[in-house]
PDB file of C-alpha atoms in Angstrom:
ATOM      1  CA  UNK A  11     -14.342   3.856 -11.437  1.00 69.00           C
ATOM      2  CA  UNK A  12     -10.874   4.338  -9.877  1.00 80.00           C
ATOM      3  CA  UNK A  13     -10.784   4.472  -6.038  1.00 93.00           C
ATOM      4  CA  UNK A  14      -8.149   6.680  -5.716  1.00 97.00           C
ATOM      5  CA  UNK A  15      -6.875   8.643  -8.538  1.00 97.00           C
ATOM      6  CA  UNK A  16      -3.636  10.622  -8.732  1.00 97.00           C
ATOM      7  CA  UNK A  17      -3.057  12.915 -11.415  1.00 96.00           C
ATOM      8  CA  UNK A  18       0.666  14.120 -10.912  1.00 96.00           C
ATOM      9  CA  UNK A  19       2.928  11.061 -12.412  1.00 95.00           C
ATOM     10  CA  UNK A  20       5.787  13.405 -11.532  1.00 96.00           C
ATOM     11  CA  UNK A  21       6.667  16.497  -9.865  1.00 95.00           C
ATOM     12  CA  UNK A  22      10.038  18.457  -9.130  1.00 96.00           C
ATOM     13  CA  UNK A  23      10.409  21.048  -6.387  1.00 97.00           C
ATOM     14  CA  UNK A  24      13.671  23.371  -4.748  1.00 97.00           C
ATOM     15  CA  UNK A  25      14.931  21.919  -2.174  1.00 97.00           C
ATOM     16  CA  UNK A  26      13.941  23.995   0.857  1.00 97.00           C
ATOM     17  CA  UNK A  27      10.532  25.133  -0.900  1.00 97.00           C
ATOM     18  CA  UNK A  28       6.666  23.172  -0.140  1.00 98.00           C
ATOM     19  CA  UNK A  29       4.969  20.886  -2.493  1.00 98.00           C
ATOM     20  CA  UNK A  30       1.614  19.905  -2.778  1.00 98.00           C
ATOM     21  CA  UNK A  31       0.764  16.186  -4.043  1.00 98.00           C
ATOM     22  CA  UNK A  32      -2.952  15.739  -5.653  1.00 98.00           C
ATOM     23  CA  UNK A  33      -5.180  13.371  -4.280  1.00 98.00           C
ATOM     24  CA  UNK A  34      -8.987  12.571  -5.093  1.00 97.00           C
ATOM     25  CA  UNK A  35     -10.931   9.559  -4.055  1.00 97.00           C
ATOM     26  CA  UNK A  36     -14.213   7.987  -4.763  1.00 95.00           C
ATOM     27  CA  UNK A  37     -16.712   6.364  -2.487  1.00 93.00           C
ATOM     28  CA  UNK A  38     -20.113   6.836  -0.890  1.00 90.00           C
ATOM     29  CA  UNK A  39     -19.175   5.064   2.099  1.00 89.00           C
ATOM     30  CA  UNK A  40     -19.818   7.710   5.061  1.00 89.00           C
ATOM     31  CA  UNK A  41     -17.082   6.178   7.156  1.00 89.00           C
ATOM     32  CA  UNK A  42     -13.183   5.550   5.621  1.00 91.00           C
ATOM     33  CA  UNK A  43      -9.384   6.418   6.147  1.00 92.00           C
ATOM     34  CA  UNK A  44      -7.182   8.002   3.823  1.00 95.00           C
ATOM     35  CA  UNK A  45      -3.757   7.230   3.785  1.00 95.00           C
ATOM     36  CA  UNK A  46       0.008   8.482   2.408  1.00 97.00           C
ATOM     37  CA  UNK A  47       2.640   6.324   2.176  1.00 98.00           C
ATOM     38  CA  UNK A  48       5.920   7.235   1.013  1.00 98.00           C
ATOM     39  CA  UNK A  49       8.045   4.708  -1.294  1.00 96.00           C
ATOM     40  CA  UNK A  50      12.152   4.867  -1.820  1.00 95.00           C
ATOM     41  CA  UNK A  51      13.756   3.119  -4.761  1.00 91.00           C
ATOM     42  CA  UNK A  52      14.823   0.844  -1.483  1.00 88.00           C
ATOM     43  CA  UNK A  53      10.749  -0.068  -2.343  1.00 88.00           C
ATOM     44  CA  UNK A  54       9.599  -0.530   1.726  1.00 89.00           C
ATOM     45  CA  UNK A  55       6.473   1.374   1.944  1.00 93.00           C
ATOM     46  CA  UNK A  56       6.093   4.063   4.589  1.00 95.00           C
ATOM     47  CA  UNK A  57       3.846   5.519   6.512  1.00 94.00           C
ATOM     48  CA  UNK A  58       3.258   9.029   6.277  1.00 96.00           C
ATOM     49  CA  UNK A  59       0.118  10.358   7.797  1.00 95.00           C
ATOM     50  CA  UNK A  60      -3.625   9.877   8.436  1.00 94.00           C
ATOM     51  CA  UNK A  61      -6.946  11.282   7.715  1.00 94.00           C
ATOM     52  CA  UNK A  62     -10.412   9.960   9.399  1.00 92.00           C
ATOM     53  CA  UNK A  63     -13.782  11.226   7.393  1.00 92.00           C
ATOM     54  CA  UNK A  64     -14.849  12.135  10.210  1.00 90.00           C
ATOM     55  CA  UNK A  65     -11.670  14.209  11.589  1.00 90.00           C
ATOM     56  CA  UNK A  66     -12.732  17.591  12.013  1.00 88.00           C
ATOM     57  CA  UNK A  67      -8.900  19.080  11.762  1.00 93.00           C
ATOM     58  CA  UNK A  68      -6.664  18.372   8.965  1.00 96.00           C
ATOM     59  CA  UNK A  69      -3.770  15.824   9.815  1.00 95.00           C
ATOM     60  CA  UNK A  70      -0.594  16.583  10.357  1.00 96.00           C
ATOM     61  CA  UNK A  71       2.584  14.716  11.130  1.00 95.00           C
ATOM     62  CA  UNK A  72       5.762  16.791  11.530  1.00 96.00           C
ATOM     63  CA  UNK A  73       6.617  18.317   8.001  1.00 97.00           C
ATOM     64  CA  UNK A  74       3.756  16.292   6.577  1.00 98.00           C
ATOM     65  CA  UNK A  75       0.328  17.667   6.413  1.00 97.00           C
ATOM     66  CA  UNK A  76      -3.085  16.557   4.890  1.00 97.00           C
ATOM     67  CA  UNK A  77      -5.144  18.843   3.399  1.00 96.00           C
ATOM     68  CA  UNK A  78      -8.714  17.386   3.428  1.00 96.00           C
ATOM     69  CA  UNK A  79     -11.393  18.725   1.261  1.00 96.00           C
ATOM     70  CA  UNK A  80     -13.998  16.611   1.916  1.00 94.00           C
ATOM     71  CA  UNK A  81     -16.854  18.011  -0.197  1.00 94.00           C
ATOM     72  CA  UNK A  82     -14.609  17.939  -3.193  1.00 95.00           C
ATOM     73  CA  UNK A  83     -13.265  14.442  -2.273  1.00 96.00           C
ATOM     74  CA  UNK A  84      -9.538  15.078  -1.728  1.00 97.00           C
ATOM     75  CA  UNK A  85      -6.852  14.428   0.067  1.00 97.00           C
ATOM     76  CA  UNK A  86      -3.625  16.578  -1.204  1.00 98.00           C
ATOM     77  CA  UNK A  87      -0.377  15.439   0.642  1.00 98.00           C
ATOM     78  CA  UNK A  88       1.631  19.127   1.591  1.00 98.00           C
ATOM     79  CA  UNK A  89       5.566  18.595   2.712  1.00 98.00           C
ATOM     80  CA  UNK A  90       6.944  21.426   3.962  1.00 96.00           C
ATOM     81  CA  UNK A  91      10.791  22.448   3.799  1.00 96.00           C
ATOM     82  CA  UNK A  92      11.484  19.444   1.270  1.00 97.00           C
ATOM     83  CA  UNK A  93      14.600  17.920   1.892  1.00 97.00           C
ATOM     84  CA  UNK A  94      16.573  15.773  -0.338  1.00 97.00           C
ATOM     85  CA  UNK A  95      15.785  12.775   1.070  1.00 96.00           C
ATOM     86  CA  UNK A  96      12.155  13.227  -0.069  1.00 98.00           C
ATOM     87  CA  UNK A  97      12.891  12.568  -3.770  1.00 97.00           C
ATOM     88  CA  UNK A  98      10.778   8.913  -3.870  1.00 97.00           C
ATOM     89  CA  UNK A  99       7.318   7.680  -5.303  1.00 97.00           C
ATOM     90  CA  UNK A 100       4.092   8.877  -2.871  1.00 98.00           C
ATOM     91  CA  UNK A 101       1.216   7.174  -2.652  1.00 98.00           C
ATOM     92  CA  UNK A 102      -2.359   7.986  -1.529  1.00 98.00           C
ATOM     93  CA  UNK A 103      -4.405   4.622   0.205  1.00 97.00           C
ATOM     94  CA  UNK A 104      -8.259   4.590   1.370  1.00 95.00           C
ATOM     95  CA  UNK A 105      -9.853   2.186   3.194  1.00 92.00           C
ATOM     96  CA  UNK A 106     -13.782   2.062   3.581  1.00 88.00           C
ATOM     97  CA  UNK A 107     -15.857   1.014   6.766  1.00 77.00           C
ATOM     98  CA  UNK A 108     -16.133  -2.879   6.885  1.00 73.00           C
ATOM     99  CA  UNK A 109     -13.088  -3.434   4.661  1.00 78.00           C
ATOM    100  CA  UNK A 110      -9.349  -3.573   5.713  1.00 81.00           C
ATOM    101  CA  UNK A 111      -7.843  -3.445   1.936  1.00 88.00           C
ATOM    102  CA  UNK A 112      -6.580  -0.508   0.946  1.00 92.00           C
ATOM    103  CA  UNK A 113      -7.277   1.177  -2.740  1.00 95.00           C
ATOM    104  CA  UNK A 114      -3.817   2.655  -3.976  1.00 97.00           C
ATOM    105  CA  UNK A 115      -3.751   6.012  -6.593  1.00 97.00           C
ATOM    106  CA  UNK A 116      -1.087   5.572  -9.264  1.00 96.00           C
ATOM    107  CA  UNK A 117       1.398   7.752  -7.249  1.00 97.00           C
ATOM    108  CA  UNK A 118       3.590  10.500  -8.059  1.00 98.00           C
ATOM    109  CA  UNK A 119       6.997  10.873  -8.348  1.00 97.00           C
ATOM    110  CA  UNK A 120       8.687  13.745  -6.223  1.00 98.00           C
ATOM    111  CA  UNK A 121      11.962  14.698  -7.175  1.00 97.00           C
ATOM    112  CA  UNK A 122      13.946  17.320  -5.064  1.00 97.00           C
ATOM    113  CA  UNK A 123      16.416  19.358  -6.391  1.00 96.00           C
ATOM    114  CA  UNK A 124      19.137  20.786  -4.717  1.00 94.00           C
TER     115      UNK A 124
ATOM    116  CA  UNK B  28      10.380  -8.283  14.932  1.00 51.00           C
ATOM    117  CA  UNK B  29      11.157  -4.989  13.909  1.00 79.00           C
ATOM    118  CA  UNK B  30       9.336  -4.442  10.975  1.00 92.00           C
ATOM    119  CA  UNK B  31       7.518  -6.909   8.255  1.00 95.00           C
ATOM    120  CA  UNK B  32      10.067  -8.979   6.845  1.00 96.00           C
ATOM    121  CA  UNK B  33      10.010 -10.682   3.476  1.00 97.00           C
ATOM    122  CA  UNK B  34      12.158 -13.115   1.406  1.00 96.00           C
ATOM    123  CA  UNK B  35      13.726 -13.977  -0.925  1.00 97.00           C
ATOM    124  CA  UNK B  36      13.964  -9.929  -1.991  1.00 96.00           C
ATOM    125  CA  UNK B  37      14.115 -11.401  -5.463  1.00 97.00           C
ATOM    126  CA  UNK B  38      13.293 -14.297  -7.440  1.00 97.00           C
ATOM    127  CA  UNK B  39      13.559 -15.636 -10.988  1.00 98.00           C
ATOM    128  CA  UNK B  40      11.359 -18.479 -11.714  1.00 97.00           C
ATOM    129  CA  UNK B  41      10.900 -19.840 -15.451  1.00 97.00           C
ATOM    130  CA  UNK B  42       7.894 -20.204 -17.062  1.00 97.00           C
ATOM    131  CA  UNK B  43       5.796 -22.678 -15.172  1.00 97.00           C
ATOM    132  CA  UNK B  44       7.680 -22.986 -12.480  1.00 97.00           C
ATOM    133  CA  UNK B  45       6.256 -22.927  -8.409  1.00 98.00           C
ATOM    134  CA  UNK B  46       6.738 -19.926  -6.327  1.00 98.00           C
ATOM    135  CA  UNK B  47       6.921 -19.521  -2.598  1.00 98.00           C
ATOM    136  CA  UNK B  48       7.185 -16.099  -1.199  1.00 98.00           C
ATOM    137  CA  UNK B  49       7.387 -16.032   2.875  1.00 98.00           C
ATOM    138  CA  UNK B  50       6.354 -13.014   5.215  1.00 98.00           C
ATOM    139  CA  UNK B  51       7.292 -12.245   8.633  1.00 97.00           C
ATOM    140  CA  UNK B  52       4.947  -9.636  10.222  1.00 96.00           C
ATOM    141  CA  UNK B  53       5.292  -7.786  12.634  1.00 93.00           C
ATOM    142  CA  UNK B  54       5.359 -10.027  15.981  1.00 91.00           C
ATOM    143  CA  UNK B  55       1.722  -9.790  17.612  1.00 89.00           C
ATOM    144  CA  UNK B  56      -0.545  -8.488  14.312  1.00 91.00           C
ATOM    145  CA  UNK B  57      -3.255  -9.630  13.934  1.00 90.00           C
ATOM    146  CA  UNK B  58      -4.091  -8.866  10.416  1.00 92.00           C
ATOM    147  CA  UNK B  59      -2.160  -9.702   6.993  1.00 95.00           C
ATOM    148  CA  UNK B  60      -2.160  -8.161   3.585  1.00 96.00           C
ATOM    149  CA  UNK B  61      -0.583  -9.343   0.444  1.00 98.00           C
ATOM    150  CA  UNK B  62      -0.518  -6.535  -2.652  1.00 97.00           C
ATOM    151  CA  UNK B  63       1.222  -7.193  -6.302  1.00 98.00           C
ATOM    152  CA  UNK B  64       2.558  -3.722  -7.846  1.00 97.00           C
ATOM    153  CA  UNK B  65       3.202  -3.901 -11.042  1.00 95.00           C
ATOM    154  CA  UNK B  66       5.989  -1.663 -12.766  1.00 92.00           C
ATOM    155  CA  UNK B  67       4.795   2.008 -12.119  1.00 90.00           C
ATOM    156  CA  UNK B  68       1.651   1.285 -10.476  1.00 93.00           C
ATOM    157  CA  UNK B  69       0.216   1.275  -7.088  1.00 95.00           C
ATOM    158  CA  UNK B  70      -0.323  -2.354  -5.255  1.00 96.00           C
ATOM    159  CA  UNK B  71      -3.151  -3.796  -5.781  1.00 96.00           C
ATOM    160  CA  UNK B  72      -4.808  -6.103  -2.953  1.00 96.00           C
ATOM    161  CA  UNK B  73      -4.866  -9.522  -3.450  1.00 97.00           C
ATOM    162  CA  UNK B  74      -5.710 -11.422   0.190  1.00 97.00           C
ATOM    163  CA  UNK B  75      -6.177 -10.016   3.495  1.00 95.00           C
ATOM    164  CA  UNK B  76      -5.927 -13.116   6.544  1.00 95.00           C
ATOM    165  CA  UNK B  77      -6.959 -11.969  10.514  1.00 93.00           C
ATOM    166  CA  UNK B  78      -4.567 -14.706  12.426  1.00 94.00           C
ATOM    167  CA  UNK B  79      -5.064 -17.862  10.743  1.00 95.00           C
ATOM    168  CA  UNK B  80      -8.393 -17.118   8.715  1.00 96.00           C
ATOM    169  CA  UNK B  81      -8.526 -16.275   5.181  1.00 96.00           C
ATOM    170  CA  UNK B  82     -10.716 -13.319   4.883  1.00 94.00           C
ATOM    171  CA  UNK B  83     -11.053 -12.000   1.799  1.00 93.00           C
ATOM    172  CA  UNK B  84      -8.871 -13.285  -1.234  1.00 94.00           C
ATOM    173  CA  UNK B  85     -11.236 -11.317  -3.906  1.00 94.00           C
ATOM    174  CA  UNK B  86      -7.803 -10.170  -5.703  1.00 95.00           C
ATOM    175  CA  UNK B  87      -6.389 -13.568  -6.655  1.00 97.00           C
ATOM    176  CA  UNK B  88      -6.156 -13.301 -10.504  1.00 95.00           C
ATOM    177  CA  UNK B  89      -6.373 -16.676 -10.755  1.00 94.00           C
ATOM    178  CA  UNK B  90      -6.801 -19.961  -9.094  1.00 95.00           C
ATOM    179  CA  UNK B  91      -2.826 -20.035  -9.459  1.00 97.00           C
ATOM    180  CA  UNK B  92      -2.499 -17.859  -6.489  1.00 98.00           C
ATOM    181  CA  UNK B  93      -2.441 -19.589  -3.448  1.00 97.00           C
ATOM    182  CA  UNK B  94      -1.700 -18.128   0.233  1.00 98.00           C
ATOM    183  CA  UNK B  95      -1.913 -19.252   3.803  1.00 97.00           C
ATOM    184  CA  UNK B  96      -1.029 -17.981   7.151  1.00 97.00           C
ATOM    185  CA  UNK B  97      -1.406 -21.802   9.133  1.00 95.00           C
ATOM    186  CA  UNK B  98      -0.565 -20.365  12.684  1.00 93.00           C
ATOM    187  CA  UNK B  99      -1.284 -16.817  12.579  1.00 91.00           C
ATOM    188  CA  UNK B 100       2.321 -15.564  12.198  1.00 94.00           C
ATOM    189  CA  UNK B 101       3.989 -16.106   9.142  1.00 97.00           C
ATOM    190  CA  UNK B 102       2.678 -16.317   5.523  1.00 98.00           C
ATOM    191  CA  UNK B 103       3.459 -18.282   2.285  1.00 98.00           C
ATOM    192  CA  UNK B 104       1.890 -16.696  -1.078  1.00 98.00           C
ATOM    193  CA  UNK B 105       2.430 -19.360  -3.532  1.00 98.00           C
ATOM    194  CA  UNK B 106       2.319 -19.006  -7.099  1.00 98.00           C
ATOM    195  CA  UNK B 107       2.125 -22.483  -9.383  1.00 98.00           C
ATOM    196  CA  UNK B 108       3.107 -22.653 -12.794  1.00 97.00           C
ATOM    197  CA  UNK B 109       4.319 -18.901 -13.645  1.00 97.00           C
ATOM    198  CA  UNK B 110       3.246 -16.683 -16.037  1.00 97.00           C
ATOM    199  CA  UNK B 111       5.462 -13.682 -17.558  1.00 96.00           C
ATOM    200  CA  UNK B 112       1.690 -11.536 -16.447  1.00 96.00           C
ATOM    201  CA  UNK B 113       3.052 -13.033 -12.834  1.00 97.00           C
ATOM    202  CA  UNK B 114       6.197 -10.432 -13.287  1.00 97.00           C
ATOM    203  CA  UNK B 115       5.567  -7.779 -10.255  1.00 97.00           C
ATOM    204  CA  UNK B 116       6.651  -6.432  -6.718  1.00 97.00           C
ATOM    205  CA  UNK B 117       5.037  -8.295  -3.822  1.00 98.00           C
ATOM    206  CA  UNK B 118       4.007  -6.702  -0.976  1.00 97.00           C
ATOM    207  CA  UNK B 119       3.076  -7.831   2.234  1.00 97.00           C
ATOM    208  CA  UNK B 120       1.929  -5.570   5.147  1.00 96.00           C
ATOM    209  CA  UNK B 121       0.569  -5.828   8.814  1.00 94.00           C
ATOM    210  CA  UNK B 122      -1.864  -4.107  10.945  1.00 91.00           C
ATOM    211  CA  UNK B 123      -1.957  -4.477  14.564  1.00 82.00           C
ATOM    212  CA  UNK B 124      -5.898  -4.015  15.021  1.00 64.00           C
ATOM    213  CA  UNK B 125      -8.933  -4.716  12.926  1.00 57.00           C
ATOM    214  CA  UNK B 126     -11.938  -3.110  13.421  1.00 55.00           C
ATOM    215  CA  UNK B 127     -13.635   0.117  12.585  1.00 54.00           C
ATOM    216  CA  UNK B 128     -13.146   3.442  11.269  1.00 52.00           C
ATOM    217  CA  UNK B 129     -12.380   4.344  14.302  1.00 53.00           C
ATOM    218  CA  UNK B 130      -9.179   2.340  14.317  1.00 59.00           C
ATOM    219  CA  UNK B 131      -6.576   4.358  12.208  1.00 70.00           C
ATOM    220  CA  UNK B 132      -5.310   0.709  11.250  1.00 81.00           C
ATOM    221  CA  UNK B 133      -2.119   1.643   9.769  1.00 89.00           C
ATOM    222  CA  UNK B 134      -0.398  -1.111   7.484  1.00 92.00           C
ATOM    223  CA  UNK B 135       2.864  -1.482   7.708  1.00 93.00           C
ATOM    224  CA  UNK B 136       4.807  -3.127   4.705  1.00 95.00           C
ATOM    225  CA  UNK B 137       7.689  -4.968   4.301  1.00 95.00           C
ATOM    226  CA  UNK B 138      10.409  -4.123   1.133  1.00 94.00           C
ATOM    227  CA  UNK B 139       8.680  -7.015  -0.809  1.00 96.00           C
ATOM    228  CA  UNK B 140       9.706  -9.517  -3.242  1.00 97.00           C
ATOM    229  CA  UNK B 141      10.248  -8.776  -6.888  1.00 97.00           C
ATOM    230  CA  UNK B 142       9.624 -11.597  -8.927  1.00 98.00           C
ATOM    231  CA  UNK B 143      10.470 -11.964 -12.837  1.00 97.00           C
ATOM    232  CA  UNK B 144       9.092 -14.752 -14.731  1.00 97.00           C
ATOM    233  CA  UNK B 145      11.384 -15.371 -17.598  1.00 95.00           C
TER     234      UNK B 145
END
């Protein structure tokens, strides 16, 4: 079963206007991370924000925030105000207790439009 | 330095030819990953080192893939004899702790290396 599964291979969105990015995982490890990391055609990885299981509020990281449903097992990426610059591949990571390797979704494909 | 640094940014190799792809972590982390992305995927892990000690390297494909950190810095992922199924983006990333949940251990990845097997 896939780790981390991603079901939006592509999205568009105004430029100025919010966009949600789907995320659901799979594990039945008590204790993990979840991850976003944004990726430019440049192709460096970056790092977006952070969610602990046990993390009582929902991350958030300037006009990046993590909305963590952890019942239902996701972990939807919300950018607020998109901005040009934001057109680029996103991906969602886990990583369980007692393992430092990350499991990577598919990733989806934001496109901003002006 | 900086960030994670990796060369060459690209490579050609032939079929059956010997690979050598370096990476320069981030000065003082402890922990290594290399990943191989394939067109219009995510990475996928392939060896984790923590300083000089090999891990895990449960995502080799094969016994082709070679990598080694000797001195706890930099890292060589060698590939012998090439294979067009070789054809991807490699990424390396560092981590500054180990540890626990508790640790948000954060990778951080360098731009990789794209390498096409012809």
């Amino acid at each position: 079963a896939q780790k981390i599964t991603q079901t939006q291979p592509g999205m568009f969105v105004q430029e100025k206007e919010a966009v949600t990015l789907d995320c659901t995982y799979d594990t039945s490890d008590p204790s993990y991370g979840l991850f976003w990391y944004k990726q430019p055609s440049s192709g460096e990885m970056i790092f977006l924000i952070y969610q602990g299981s046990y993390d009582q509020q929902n991350a958030t990281e300037g006009r990046y925030s993590l909305n963590f449903q952890k019942a239902r097992k996701s972990a939807n990426l919300v950018i607020s105000a998109s901005q040009l610059g934001d057109s680029a591949m996103y991906f969602c990571a886990m990583r369980e207790l007692n393992f430092n390797k990350f499991y990577f979704g598919s990733g989806t494909k934001l496109n901003v439009k002006p | 330095g900086a960030g994670v640094s990796q060369s060459p940014r690209y490579k050609v190799a032939k079929r059956g030819q010997d690979v050598a792809l370096r990476c320069d972590p981030i000065s003082g982390h402890v922990s290594l990953f290399w990943y191989q992305q394939a067109l219009g995927q995510g990475p996928e892990f392939l060896t984790y080192f923590q300083n000089e000690a090999q891990l895990d390297k449960s995502g080799l494909p094969s016994d082709r893939f070679f990598a080694e950190r000797p001195e706890g810095s930099v890292s060589t992922l060698k590939i012998q004899r090439t294979q067009q199924e070789d054809s991807a983006v490699y990424l390396c990333a560092s981590s500054g702790t180990s540890g626990g949940i508790l640790a948000k251990n954060i990778q951080y990845f360098g731009a990789g290396t794209r390498l096409s097997v012809l």
